[in-house]
Tab-separated table of C-alpha atoms in Angstrom:
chain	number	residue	atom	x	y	z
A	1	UNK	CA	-133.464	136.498	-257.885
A	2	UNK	CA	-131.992	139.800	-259.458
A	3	UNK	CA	-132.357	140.701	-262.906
A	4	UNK	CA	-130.526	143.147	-265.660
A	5	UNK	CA	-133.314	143.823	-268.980
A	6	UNK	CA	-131.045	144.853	-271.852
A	7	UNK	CA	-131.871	147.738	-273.904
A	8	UNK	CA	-133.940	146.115	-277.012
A	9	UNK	CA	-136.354	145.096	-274.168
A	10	UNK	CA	-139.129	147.449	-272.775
A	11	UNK	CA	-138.545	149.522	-269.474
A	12	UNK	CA	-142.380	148.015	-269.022
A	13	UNK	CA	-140.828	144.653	-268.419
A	14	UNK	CA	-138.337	145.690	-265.871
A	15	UNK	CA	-141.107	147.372	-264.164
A	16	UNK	CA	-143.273	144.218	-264.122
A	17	UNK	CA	-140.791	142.088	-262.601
A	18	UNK	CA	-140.515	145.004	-259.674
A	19	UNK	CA	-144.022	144.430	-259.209
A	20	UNK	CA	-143.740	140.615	-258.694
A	21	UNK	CA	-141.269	141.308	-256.180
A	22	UNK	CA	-137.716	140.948	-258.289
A	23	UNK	CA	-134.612	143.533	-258.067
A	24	UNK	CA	-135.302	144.471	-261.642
A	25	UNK	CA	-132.538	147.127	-263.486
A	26	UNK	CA	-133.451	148.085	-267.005
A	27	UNK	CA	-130.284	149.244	-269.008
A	28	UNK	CA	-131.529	152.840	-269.119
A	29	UNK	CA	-131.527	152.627	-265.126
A	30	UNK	CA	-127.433	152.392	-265.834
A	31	UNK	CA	-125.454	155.882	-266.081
A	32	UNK	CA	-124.660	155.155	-269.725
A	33	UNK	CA	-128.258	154.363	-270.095
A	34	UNK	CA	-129.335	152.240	-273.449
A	35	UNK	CA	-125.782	153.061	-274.762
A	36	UNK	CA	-124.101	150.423	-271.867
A	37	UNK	CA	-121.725	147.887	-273.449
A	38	UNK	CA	-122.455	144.705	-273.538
A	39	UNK	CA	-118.925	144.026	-271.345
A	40	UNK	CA	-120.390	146.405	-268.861
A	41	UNK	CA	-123.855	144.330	-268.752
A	42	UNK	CA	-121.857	141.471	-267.912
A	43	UNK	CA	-119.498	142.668	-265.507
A	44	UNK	CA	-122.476	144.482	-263.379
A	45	UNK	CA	-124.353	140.810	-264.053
A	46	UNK	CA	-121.582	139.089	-262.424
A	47	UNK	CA	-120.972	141.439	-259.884
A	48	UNK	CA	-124.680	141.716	-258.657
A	49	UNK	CA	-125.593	138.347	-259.821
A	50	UNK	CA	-128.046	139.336	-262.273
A	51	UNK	CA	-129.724	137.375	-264.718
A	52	UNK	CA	-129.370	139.279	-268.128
A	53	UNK	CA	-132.727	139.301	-270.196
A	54	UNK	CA	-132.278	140.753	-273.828
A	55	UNK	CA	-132.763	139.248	-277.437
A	56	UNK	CA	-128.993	140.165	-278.565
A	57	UNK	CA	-127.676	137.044	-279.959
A	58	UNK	CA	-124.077	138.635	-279.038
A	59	UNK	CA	-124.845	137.725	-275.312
A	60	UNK	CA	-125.881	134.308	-276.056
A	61	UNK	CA	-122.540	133.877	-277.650
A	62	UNK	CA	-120.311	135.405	-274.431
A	63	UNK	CA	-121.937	133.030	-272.471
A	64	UNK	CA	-121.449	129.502	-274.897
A	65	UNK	CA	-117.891	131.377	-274.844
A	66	UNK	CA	-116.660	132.839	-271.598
A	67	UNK	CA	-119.696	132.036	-269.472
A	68	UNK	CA	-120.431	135.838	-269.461
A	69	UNK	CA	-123.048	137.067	-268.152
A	70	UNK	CA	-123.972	135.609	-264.693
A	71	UNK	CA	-127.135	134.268	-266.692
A	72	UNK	CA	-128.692	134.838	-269.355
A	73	UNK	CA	-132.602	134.510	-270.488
A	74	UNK	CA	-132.614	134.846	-274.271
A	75	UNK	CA	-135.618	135.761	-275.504
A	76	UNK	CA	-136.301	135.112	-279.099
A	77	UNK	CA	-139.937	135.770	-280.004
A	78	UNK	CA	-139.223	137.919	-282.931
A	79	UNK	CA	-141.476	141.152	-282.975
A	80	UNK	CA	-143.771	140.815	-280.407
A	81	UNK	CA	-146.252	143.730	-278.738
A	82	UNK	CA	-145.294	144.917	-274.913
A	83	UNK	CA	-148.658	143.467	-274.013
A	84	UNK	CA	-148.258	139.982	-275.233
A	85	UNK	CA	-144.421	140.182	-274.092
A	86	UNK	CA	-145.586	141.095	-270.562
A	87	UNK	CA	-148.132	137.881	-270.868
A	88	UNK	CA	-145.532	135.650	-271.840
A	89	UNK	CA	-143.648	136.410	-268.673
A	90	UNK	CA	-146.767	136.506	-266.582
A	91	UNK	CA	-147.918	133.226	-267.501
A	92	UNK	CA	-143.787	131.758	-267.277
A	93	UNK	CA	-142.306	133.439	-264.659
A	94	UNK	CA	-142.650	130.713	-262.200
A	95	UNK	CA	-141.340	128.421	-264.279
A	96	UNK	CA	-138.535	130.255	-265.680
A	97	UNK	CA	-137.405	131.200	-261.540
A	98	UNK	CA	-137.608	127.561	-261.251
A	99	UNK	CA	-135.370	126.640	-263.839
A	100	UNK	CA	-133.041	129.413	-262.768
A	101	UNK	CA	-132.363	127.796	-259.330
A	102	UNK	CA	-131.024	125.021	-261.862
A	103	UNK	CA	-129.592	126.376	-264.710
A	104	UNK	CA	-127.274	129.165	-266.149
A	105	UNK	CA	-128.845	129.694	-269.812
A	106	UNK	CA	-132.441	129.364	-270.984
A	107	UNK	CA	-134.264	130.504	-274.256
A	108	UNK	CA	-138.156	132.017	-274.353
A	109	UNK	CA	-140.295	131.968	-277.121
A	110	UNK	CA	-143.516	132.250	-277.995
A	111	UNK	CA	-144.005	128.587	-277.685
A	112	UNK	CA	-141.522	127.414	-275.609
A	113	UNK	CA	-138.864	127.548	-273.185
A	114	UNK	CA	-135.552	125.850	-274.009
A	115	UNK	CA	-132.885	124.594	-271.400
A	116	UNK	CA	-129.595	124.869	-272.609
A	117	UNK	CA	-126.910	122.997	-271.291
């Protein structure tokens, strides 16, 4: 499972998924860095097969639209420290892979994880 964080999201995360083992690019890994536009995310997401992690609600709206990106994990926990956003992942990453083998679009919050068909 390959994944693309978007720029709103901390490098920290991308380099927490590398640690469990996932081919983890951050936006600012990308030659136009944090300034990559959202078209590009997608077409790189599609092309690699990367799930897109971010909290822009313009990507959540692609995909409901023109099932762009490849993806997507919305994450919608409002302000939240690295450290407790890194927890949140720790303690649901092997649920969220799970539901990735499954599904195409799936929403994180602090409480819960949301399916969407």
């Amino acid at each position: 499972m390959k994944f693309l964080i978007d720029a709103q999201l901390p490098v920290r995360l991308s380099r927490f998924l590398q640690t469990a083992g996932y081919d983890t690019i951050h936006t600012r890994d990308l030659p136009q860095q944090n300034a990559t536009p959202d078209t590009e995310v997608n077409t790189i997401s599609i092309q690699e097969s990367r799930i897109v992690i971010t909290k822009d609600s313009d990507f959540f709206d692609s995909f409901l639209i023109r099932q762009e990106p490849y993806k997507l994990l919305l994450v919608t926990t409002g302000n939240i420290t690295n450290a407790e956003l890194e927890a949140l992942f720790q303690s649901n990453l092997p649920l969220l892979v799970e539901l990735f083998s499954q599904h195409s679009l799936i929403e994180i919050s602090r409480d819960a994880i949301i399916v969407h068909q």
